Amino acid sequence: ILNVEQSPQSLHVQEGDSTNFTCSFPSSNFYALHWYRWETAKSPEALFVMTLNGDEKKKGRISATLNTKEGYSYLYIKGSQPEDSATYLCAPVRRGFKTIFGAGTRLFVKA
Amino acid sequence: DGGITQSPKYLFRKEGQNVTLSCEQNLNHDAMYWYRQDPGQGLRLIYYSQIVNDFQKGDIAEGYSVSREKKESFPLTVTSAQKNPTAFYLCASSFRGQGSPLIQETQYFGPGTRLLVL
């Protein structure tokens, strides 16, 4: 079974702080990597999907990078806002289209 | 509005009872999935289906059963053989077909069902 590690497990920041999380995964048979945001009492929603080594994606204040050779992805949030509070899930997809979810990083942004 | 619905939101199971969780989607997605979430763990795949009348076991299928008689529906039955059923269950769907690979495998999730044992 693919082992996906996300760190930190949880994070408390002040409004306006910038922050980043890590997702690490075995790089063999890599196909794609998804980031999802899961707000409390809502369904997980897709943020980004990346496939190529060196890929960078950006959506507003949130961006992500991908290193497929060493098996990691970073998610960055610039100027965190209370509405960014959520669990961020990393989900690499292996060849054969098997998706494995990490346990997530739970972000709390205090106003 | 297109989306995925799950019902009920909360479900209580008595010892030795089978219960069925509903999942319906109107996104015209081919693939559907059932995940289980336990505290501190990632989503674990129970079963998935890529096409009507076909489904495969995921990583933790023991004690569960599914059916896929219609494209829109993928119900999950938690049987009495599942000894630790208390968990949060999420259903998802994704597009499987021609088109950009980036579109494929992006999963769309329902709101979840929390199953509790009495």
PDB file of C-alpha atoms in Angstrom:
ATOM      1  CA  ILE A   1       0.000   0.000   0.000  1.00  0.00           C
ATOM      2  CA  LEU A   2       1.280   3.438  -0.922  1.00  0.00           C
ATOM      3  CA  ASN A   3       2.344   5.368   2.194  1.00  0.00           C
ATOM      4  CA  VAL A   4       1.353   9.036   2.080  1.00  0.00           C
ATOM      5  CA  GLU A   5       2.636  11.258   4.856  1.00  0.00           C
ATOM      6  CA  GLN A   6       1.328  14.735   5.523  1.00  0.00           C
ATOM      7  CA  SER A   7       2.908  17.148   7.966  1.00  0.00           C
ATOM      8  CA  PRO A   8       2.194  18.778  10.223  1.00  0.00           C
ATOM      9  CA  GLN A   9      -0.912  16.977  11.436  1.00  0.00           C
ATOM     10  CA  SER A  10      -2.390  20.295  12.578  1.00  0.00           C
ATOM     11  CA  LEU A  11      -1.394  23.910  12.503  1.00  0.00           C
ATOM     12  CA  HIS A  12      -2.610  27.016  14.333  1.00  0.00           C
ATOM     13  CA  VAL A  13      -1.772  30.385  12.778  1.00  0.00           C
ATOM     14  CA  GLN A  14      -2.850  33.988  13.126  1.00  0.00           C
ATOM     15  CA  GLU A  15      -4.753  35.821  10.422  1.00  0.00           C
ATOM     16  CA  GLY A  16      -2.258  37.240   7.957  1.00  0.00           C
ATOM     17  CA  ASP A  17       0.423  34.597   8.568  1.00  0.00           C
ATOM     18  CA  SER A  18       1.752  32.644   5.619  1.00  0.00           C
ATOM     19  CA  THR A  19       2.047  28.913   6.027  1.00  0.00           C
ATOM     20  CA  ASN A  20       2.949  25.747   4.202  1.00  0.00           C
ATOM     21  CA  PHE A  21       2.366  22.007   4.523  1.00  0.00           C
ATOM     22  CA  THR A  22       4.153  18.986   3.156  1.00  0.00           C
ATOM     23  CA  CYS A  23       2.954  15.826   1.464  1.00  0.00           C
ATOM     24  CA  SER A  24       5.440  13.013   0.868  1.00  0.00           C
ATOM     25  CA  PHE A  25       4.801   9.873  -1.125  1.00  0.00           C
ATOM     26  CA  PRO A  26       6.735   7.060  -2.830  1.00  0.00           C
ATOM     27  CA  SER A  27       7.712   8.305  -6.271  1.00  0.00           C
ATOM     28  CA  SER A  28       7.430   4.956  -8.069  1.00  0.00           C
ATOM     29  CA  ASN A  29       4.549   4.536 -10.522  1.00  0.00           C
ATOM     30  CA  PHE A  30       3.487   8.136 -10.000  1.00  0.00           C
ATOM     31  CA  TYR A  31       0.720   9.460 -12.247  1.00  0.00           C
ATOM     32  CA  ALA A  32      -0.751  12.602 -10.643  1.00  0.00           C
ATOM     33  CA  LEU A  33      -1.247  14.350  -7.338  1.00  0.00           C
ATOM     34  CA  HIS A  34      -4.380  16.068  -6.074  1.00  0.00           C
ATOM     35  CA  TRP A  35      -4.851  18.511  -3.232  1.00  0.00           C
ATOM     36  CA  TYR A  36      -8.311  18.745  -1.680  1.00  0.00           C
ATOM     37  CA  ARG A  37      -9.693  21.172   0.874  1.00  0.00           C
ATOM     38  CA  TRP A  38     -12.164  19.837   3.415  1.00  0.00           C
ATOM     39  CA  GLU A  39     -14.021  22.433   5.438  1.00  0.00           C
ATOM     40  CA  THR A  40     -15.932  21.400   8.540  1.00  0.00           C
ATOM     41  CA  ALA A  41     -19.483  20.224   7.780  1.00  0.00           C
ATOM     42  CA  LYS A  42     -18.814  20.318   4.042  1.00  0.00           C
ATOM     43  CA  SER A  43     -17.581  17.866   1.413  1.00  0.00           C
ATOM     44  CA  PRO A  44     -13.939  17.732   0.318  1.00  0.00           C
ATOM     45  CA  GLU A  45     -13.360  19.894  -2.760  1.00  0.00           C
ATOM     46  CA  ALA A  46     -10.571  19.639  -5.309  1.00  0.00           C
ATOM     47  CA  LEU A  47      -7.979  22.420  -5.213  1.00  0.00           C
ATOM     48  CA  PHE A  48      -5.279  21.356  -7.629  1.00  0.00           C
ATOM     49  CA  VAL A  49      -4.126  18.439  -9.734  1.00  0.00           C
ATOM     50  CA  MET A  50      -0.503  18.206 -10.870  1.00  0.00           C
ATOM     51  CA  THR A  51       1.266  15.640 -12.985  1.00  0.00           C
ATOM     52  CA  LEU A  52       4.710  16.867 -14.044  1.00  0.00           C
ATOM     53  CA  ASN A  53       7.847  17.224 -11.984  1.00  0.00           C
ATOM     54  CA  GLY A  54       8.271  20.913 -11.221  1.00  0.00           C
ATOM     55  CA  ASP A  55       4.576  21.704 -11.709  1.00  0.00           C
ATOM     56  CA  GLU A  56       3.314  24.729  -9.839  1.00  0.00           C
ATOM     57  CA  LYS A  57      -0.336  25.637  -9.503  1.00  0.00           C
ATOM     58  CA  LYS A  58      -1.913  28.735  -7.990  1.00  0.00           C
ATOM     59  CA  LYS A  59      -5.454  29.636  -6.969  1.00  0.00           C
ATOM     60  CA  GLY A  60      -5.724  33.008  -5.301  1.00  0.00           C
ATOM     61  CA  ARG A  61      -3.560  32.985  -2.191  1.00  0.00           C
ATOM     62  CA  ILE A  62      -2.996  29.229  -2.335  1.00  0.00           C
ATOM     63  CA  SER A  63      -0.277  27.599  -4.399  1.00  0.00           C
ATOM     64  CA  ALA A  64       1.276  24.158  -4.699  1.00  0.00           C
ATOM     65  CA  THR A  65       4.460  22.634  -6.058  1.00  0.00           C
ATOM     66  CA  LEU A  66       5.346  19.100  -7.056  1.00  0.00           C
ATOM     67  CA  ASN A  67       8.593  17.118  -7.018  1.00  0.00           C
ATOM     68  CA  THR A  68       7.959  13.670  -8.461  1.00  0.00           C
ATOM     69  CA  LYS A  69      11.601  12.558  -8.360  1.00  0.00           C
ATOM     70  CA  GLU A  70      11.915  12.890  -4.604  1.00  0.00           C
ATOM     71  CA  GLY A  71       8.224  12.320  -3.904  1.00  0.00           C
ATOM     72  CA  TYR A  72       6.901  15.441  -2.242  1.00  0.00           C
ATOM     73  CA  SER A  73       4.496  18.321  -2.731  1.00  0.00           C
ATOM     74  CA  TYR A  74       4.166  21.587  -0.838  1.00  0.00           C
ATOM     75  CA  LEU A  75       1.004  23.596  -0.341  1.00  0.00           C
ATOM     76  CA  TYR A  76       1.455  27.291   0.492  1.00  0.00           C
ATOM     77  CA  ILE A  77      -1.087  29.744   1.801  1.00  0.00           C
ATOM     78  CA  LYS A  78      -0.112  33.414   1.703  1.00  0.00           C
ATOM     79  CA  GLY A  79      -1.737  35.735   4.212  1.00  0.00           C
ATOM     80  CA  SER A  80      -4.000  33.156   5.853  1.00  0.00           C
ATOM     81  CA  GLN A  81      -7.607  34.137   6.477  1.00  0.00           C
ATOM     82  CA  PRO A  82     -10.138  32.529   8.848  1.00  0.00           C
ATOM     83  CA  GLU A  83     -11.987  31.109   5.845  1.00  0.00           C
ATOM     84  CA  ASP A  84      -8.856  29.095   4.996  1.00  0.00           C
ATOM     85  CA  SER A  85      -9.462  27.011   8.112  1.00  0.00           C
ATOM     86  CA  ALA A  86      -9.948  23.466   6.850  1.00  0.00           C
ATOM     87  CA  THR A  87      -8.263  20.104   6.489  1.00  0.00           C
ATOM     88  CA  TYR A  88      -6.032  19.903   3.431  1.00  0.00           C
ATOM     89  CA  LEU A  89      -5.787  16.424   1.906  1.00  0.00           C
ATOM     90  CA  CYS A  90      -3.035  15.238  -0.367  1.00  0.00           C
ATOM     91  CA  ALA A  91      -3.942  12.405  -2.762  1.00  0.00           C
ATOM     92  CA  PRO A  92      -1.343  10.924  -5.091  1.00  0.00           C
ATOM     93  CA  VAL A  93      -2.609   8.781  -7.954  1.00  0.00           C
ATOM     94  CA  ARG A  94      -0.575   5.801  -9.091  1.00  0.00           C
ATOM     95  CA  ARG A  95      -0.487   4.409 -12.613  1.00  0.00           C
ATOM     96  CA  GLY A  96      -3.591   2.302 -12.951  1.00  0.00           C
ATOM     97  CA  PHE A  97      -5.530   5.204 -11.428  1.00  0.00           C
ATOM     98  CA  LYS A  98      -5.389   4.175  -7.816  1.00  0.00           C
ATOM     99  CA  THR A  99      -5.744   7.204  -5.536  1.00  0.00           C
ATOM    100  CA  ILE A 100      -4.431   7.115  -1.986  1.00  0.00           C
ATOM    101  CA  PHE A 101      -5.353   9.841   0.514  1.00  0.00           C
ATOM    102  CA  GLY A 102      -3.110  11.195   3.227  1.00  0.00           C
ATOM    103  CA  ALA A 103      -4.503  11.838   6.710  1.00  0.00           C
ATOM    104  CA  GLY A 104      -4.491  15.570   6.045  1.00  0.00           C
ATOM    105  CA  THR A 105      -3.199  18.740   7.680  1.00  0.00           C
ATOM    106  CA  ARG A 106      -5.775  20.528   9.763  1.00  0.00           C
ATOM    107  CA  LEU A 107      -5.342  24.310   9.595  1.00  0.00           C
ATOM    108  CA  PHE A 108      -6.845  26.688  12.136  1.00  0.00           C
ATOM    109  CA  VAL A 109      -6.619  30.413  11.347  1.00  0.00           C
ATOM    110  CA  LYS A 110      -7.405  32.716  14.230  1.00  0.00           C
ATOM    111  CA  ALA A 111      -8.785  36.184  13.513  1.00  0.00           C
TER     112      ALA A 111
ATOM    113  CA  ASP B   1     -27.717  21.518  -9.447  1.00  0.00           C
ATOM    114  CA  GLY B   2     -25.328  18.668 -10.173  1.00  0.00           C
ATOM    115  CA  GLY B   3     -23.770  16.873  -7.277  1.00  0.00           C
ATOM    116  CA  ILE B   4     -23.605  13.881  -5.012  1.00  0.00           C
ATOM    117  CA  THR B   5     -26.056  13.168  -2.249  1.00  0.00           C
ATOM    118  CA  GLN B   6     -25.692  10.756   0.618  1.00  0.00           C
ATOM    119  CA  SER B   7     -28.320   9.660   3.044  1.00  0.00           C
ATOM    120  CA  PRO B   8     -28.902   9.486   5.867  1.00  0.00           C
ATOM    121  CA  LYS B   9     -26.601  12.003   7.542  1.00  0.00           C
ATOM    122  CA  TYR B  10     -26.545   9.873  10.705  1.00  0.00           C
ATOM    123  CA  LEU B  11     -27.275   6.166  10.961  1.00  0.00           C
ATOM    124  CA  PHE B  12     -27.507   3.952  13.984  1.00  0.00           C
ATOM    125  CA  ARG B  13     -26.873   0.251  13.776  1.00  0.00           C
ATOM    126  CA  LYS B  14     -27.825  -2.399  16.263  1.00  0.00           C
ATOM    127  CA  GLU B  15     -25.663  -5.438  16.863  1.00  0.00           C
ATOM    128  CA  GLY B  16     -26.110  -8.059  14.137  1.00  0.00           C
ATOM    129  CA  GLN B  17     -27.956  -5.685  11.835  1.00  0.00           C
ATOM    130  CA  ASN B  18     -27.158  -4.879   8.227  1.00  0.00           C
ATOM    131  CA  VAL B  19     -27.549  -1.255   7.233  1.00  0.00           C
ATOM    132  CA  THR B  20     -27.386   0.412   3.826  1.00  0.00           C
ATOM    133  CA  LEU B  21     -25.929   3.814   3.060  1.00  0.00           C
ATOM    134  CA  SER B  22     -27.236   5.593  -0.014  1.00  0.00           C
ATOM    135  CA  CYS B  23     -25.131   7.463  -2.588  1.00  0.00           C
ATOM    136  CA  GLU B  24     -26.591   9.130  -5.671  1.00  0.00           C
ATOM    137  CA  GLN B  25     -24.921  11.365  -8.264  1.00  0.00           C
ATOM    138  CA  ASN B  26     -26.267  13.319 -11.219  1.00  0.00           C
ATOM    139  CA  LEU B  27     -22.895  14.331 -12.613  1.00  0.00           C
ATOM    140  CA  ASN B  28     -22.972  11.588 -15.260  1.00  0.00           C
ATOM    141  CA  HIS B  29     -19.743  10.207 -13.779  1.00  0.00           C
ATOM    142  CA  ASP B  30     -18.724   6.675 -14.610  1.00  0.00           C
ATOM    143  CA  ALA B  31     -16.685   5.880 -11.517  1.00  0.00           C
ATOM    144  CA  MET B  32     -17.933   5.863  -7.936  1.00  0.00           C
ATOM    145  CA  TYR B  33     -16.148   5.179  -4.658  1.00  0.00           C
ATOM    146  CA  TRP B  34     -16.803   4.492  -1.007  1.00  0.00           C
ATOM    147  CA  TYR B  35     -14.340   5.629   1.645  1.00  0.00           C
ATOM    148  CA  ARG B  36     -14.204   5.251   5.363  1.00  0.00           C
ATOM    149  CA  GLN B  37     -12.626   7.821   7.671  1.00  0.00           C
ATOM    150  CA  ASP B  38     -11.479   7.095  11.203  1.00  0.00           C
ATOM    151  CA  PRO B  39      -9.958   9.720  13.512  1.00  0.00           C
ATOM    152  CA  GLY B  40      -6.364  10.556  12.623  1.00  0.00           C
ATOM    153  CA  GLN B  41      -6.384   8.462   9.464  1.00  0.00           C
ATOM    154  CA  GLY B  42      -6.692   9.223   5.782  1.00  0.00           C
ATOM    155  CA  LEU B  43      -9.660   8.186   3.710  1.00  0.00           C
ATOM    156  CA  ARG B  44      -9.502   4.431   3.155  1.00  0.00           C
ATOM    157  CA  LEU B  45     -11.057   2.897   0.081  1.00  0.00           C
ATOM    158  CA  ILE B  46     -13.767   0.296   0.706  1.00  0.00           C
ATOM    159  CA  TYR B  47     -15.111  -0.403  -2.786  1.00  0.00           C
ATOM    160  CA  TYR B  48     -15.092   1.283  -6.151  1.00  0.00           C
ATOM    161  CA  SER B  49     -16.956   0.894  -9.411  1.00  0.00           C
ATOM    162  CA  GLN B  50     -15.789   2.039 -12.814  1.00  0.00           C
ATOM    163  CA  ILE B  51     -18.888   1.060 -14.730  1.00  0.00           C
ATOM    164  CA  VAL B  52     -22.424  -0.170 -14.178  1.00  0.00           C
ATOM    165  CA  ASN B  53     -22.693  -3.789 -12.990  1.00  0.00           C
ATOM    166  CA  ASP B  54     -19.011  -3.929 -12.094  1.00  0.00           C
ATOM    167  CA  PHE B  55     -17.153  -3.119  -8.884  1.00  0.00           C
ATOM    168  CA  GLN B  56     -13.867  -3.962  -7.170  1.00  0.00           C
ATOM    169  CA  LYS B  57     -12.741  -4.320  -3.593  1.00  0.00           C
ATOM    170  CA  GLY B  58     -10.640  -1.581  -2.113  1.00  0.00           C
ATOM    171  CA  ASP B  59      -8.228  -1.862   0.785  1.00  0.00           C
ATOM    172  CA  ILE B  60     -10.791  -2.564   3.525  1.00  0.00           C
ATOM    173  CA  ALA B  61     -13.713  -4.372   1.853  1.00  0.00           C
ATOM    174  CA  GLU B  62     -14.274  -7.039   4.490  1.00  0.00           C
ATOM    175  CA  GLY B  63     -17.694  -6.706   6.103  1.00  0.00           C
ATOM    176  CA  TYR B  64     -19.061  -4.480   3.350  1.00  0.00           C
ATOM    177  CA  SER B  65     -20.979  -5.070   0.117  1.00  0.00           C
ATOM    178  CA  VAL B  66     -22.018  -2.831  -2.777  1.00  0.00           C
ATOM    179  CA  SER B  67     -24.075  -2.891  -5.937  1.00  0.00           C
ATOM    180  CA  ARG B  68     -24.017  -0.769  -9.098  1.00  0.00           C
ATOM    181  CA  GLU B  69     -27.233  -1.422 -10.963  1.00  0.00           C
ATOM    182  CA  LYS B  70     -27.561   2.148 -12.181  1.00  0.00           C
ATOM    183  CA  LYS B  71     -24.928   4.685 -13.197  1.00  0.00           C
ATOM    184  CA  GLU B  72     -26.313   7.199 -10.722  1.00  0.00           C
ATOM    185  CA  SER B  73     -26.414   4.977  -7.646  1.00  0.00           C
ATOM    186  CA  PHE B  74     -23.806   3.099  -5.596  1.00  0.00           C
ATOM    187  CA  PRO B  75     -25.267   1.936  -2.256  1.00  0.00           C
ATOM    188  CA  LEU B  76     -23.016   0.513   0.444  1.00  0.00           C
ATOM    189  CA  THR B  77     -24.227  -2.160   2.857  1.00  0.00           C
ATOM    190  CA  VAL B  78     -22.454  -2.516   6.171  1.00  0.00           C
ATOM    191  CA  THR B  79     -23.027  -6.110   7.182  1.00  0.00           C
ATOM    192  CA  SER B  80     -23.008  -7.702  10.605  1.00  0.00           C
ATOM    193  CA  ALA B  81     -19.599  -9.140   9.678  1.00  0.00           C
ATOM    194  CA  GLN B  82     -18.079  -5.668  10.003  1.00  0.00           C
ATOM    195  CA  LYS B  83     -17.046  -5.703  13.651  1.00  0.00           C
ATOM    196  CA  ASN B  84     -16.043  -2.081  13.976  1.00  0.00           C
ATOM    197  CA  PRO B  85     -18.422  -0.119  11.760  1.00  0.00           C
ATOM    198  CA  THR B  86     -18.432   3.158  13.692  1.00  0.00           C
ATOM    199  CA  ALA B  87     -16.909   5.676  11.312  1.00  0.00           C
ATOM    200  CA  PHE B  88     -17.619   8.470   8.850  1.00  0.00           C
ATOM    201  CA  TYR B  89     -18.405   7.209   5.340  1.00  0.00           C
ATOM    202  CA  LEU B  90     -17.815   9.288   2.233  1.00  0.00           C
ATOM    203  CA  CYS B  91     -19.012   8.557  -1.266  1.00  0.00           C
ATOM    204  CA  ALA B  92     -17.300  10.071  -4.301  1.00  0.00           C
ATOM    205  CA  SER B  93     -17.483   9.969  -8.060  1.00  0.00           C
ATOM    206  CA  SER B  94     -15.178  10.849 -10.909  1.00  0.00           C
ATOM    207  CA  PHE B  95     -15.246  11.153 -14.663  1.00  0.00           C
ATOM    208  CA  ARG B  96     -13.786   8.195 -16.524  1.00  0.00           C
ATOM    209  CA  GLY B  97     -13.587   8.504 -20.236  1.00  0.00           C
ATOM    210  CA  GLN B  98     -12.039  10.379 -23.075  1.00  0.00           C
ATOM    211  CA  GLY B  99     -10.640  13.744 -22.307  1.00  0.00           C
ATOM    212  CA  SER B 100      -7.814  15.334 -20.428  1.00  0.00           C
ATOM    213  CA  PRO B 101      -6.206  12.989 -17.912  1.00  0.00           C
ATOM    214  CA  LEU B 102      -6.248  15.888 -15.477  1.00  0.00           C
ATOM    215  CA  ILE B 103     -10.018  15.759 -15.424  1.00  0.00           C
ATOM    216  CA  GLN B 104     -10.029  12.066 -14.737  1.00  0.00           C
ATOM    217  CA  GLU B 105      -9.538  11.007 -11.165  1.00  0.00           C
ATOM    218  CA  THR B 106     -10.540  14.349  -9.706  1.00  0.00           C
ATOM    219  CA  GLN B 107     -13.105  13.122  -7.233  1.00  0.00           C
ATOM    220  CA  TYR B 108     -16.305  14.847  -6.205  1.00  0.00           C
ATOM    221  CA  PHE B 109     -17.559  14.013  -2.751  1.00  0.00           C
ATOM    222  CA  GLY B 110     -20.894  13.720  -1.016  1.00  0.00           C
ATOM    223  CA  PRO B 111     -21.543  15.191   2.442  1.00  0.00           C
ATOM    224  CA  GLY B 112     -20.968  11.882   4.224  1.00  0.00           C
ATOM    225  CA  THR B 113     -22.843   9.570   6.572  1.00  0.00           C
ATOM    226  CA  ARG B 114     -21.816   9.025  10.168  1.00  0.00           C
ATOM    227  CA  LEU B 115     -22.539   5.487  11.320  1.00  0.00           C
ATOM    228  CA  LEU B 116     -22.857   4.750  15.014  1.00  0.00           C
ATOM    229  CA  VAL B 117     -23.391   1.448  16.756  1.00  0.00           C
ATOM    230  CA  LEU B 118     -25.988   1.201  19.497  1.00  0.00           C
TER     231      LEU B 118
END
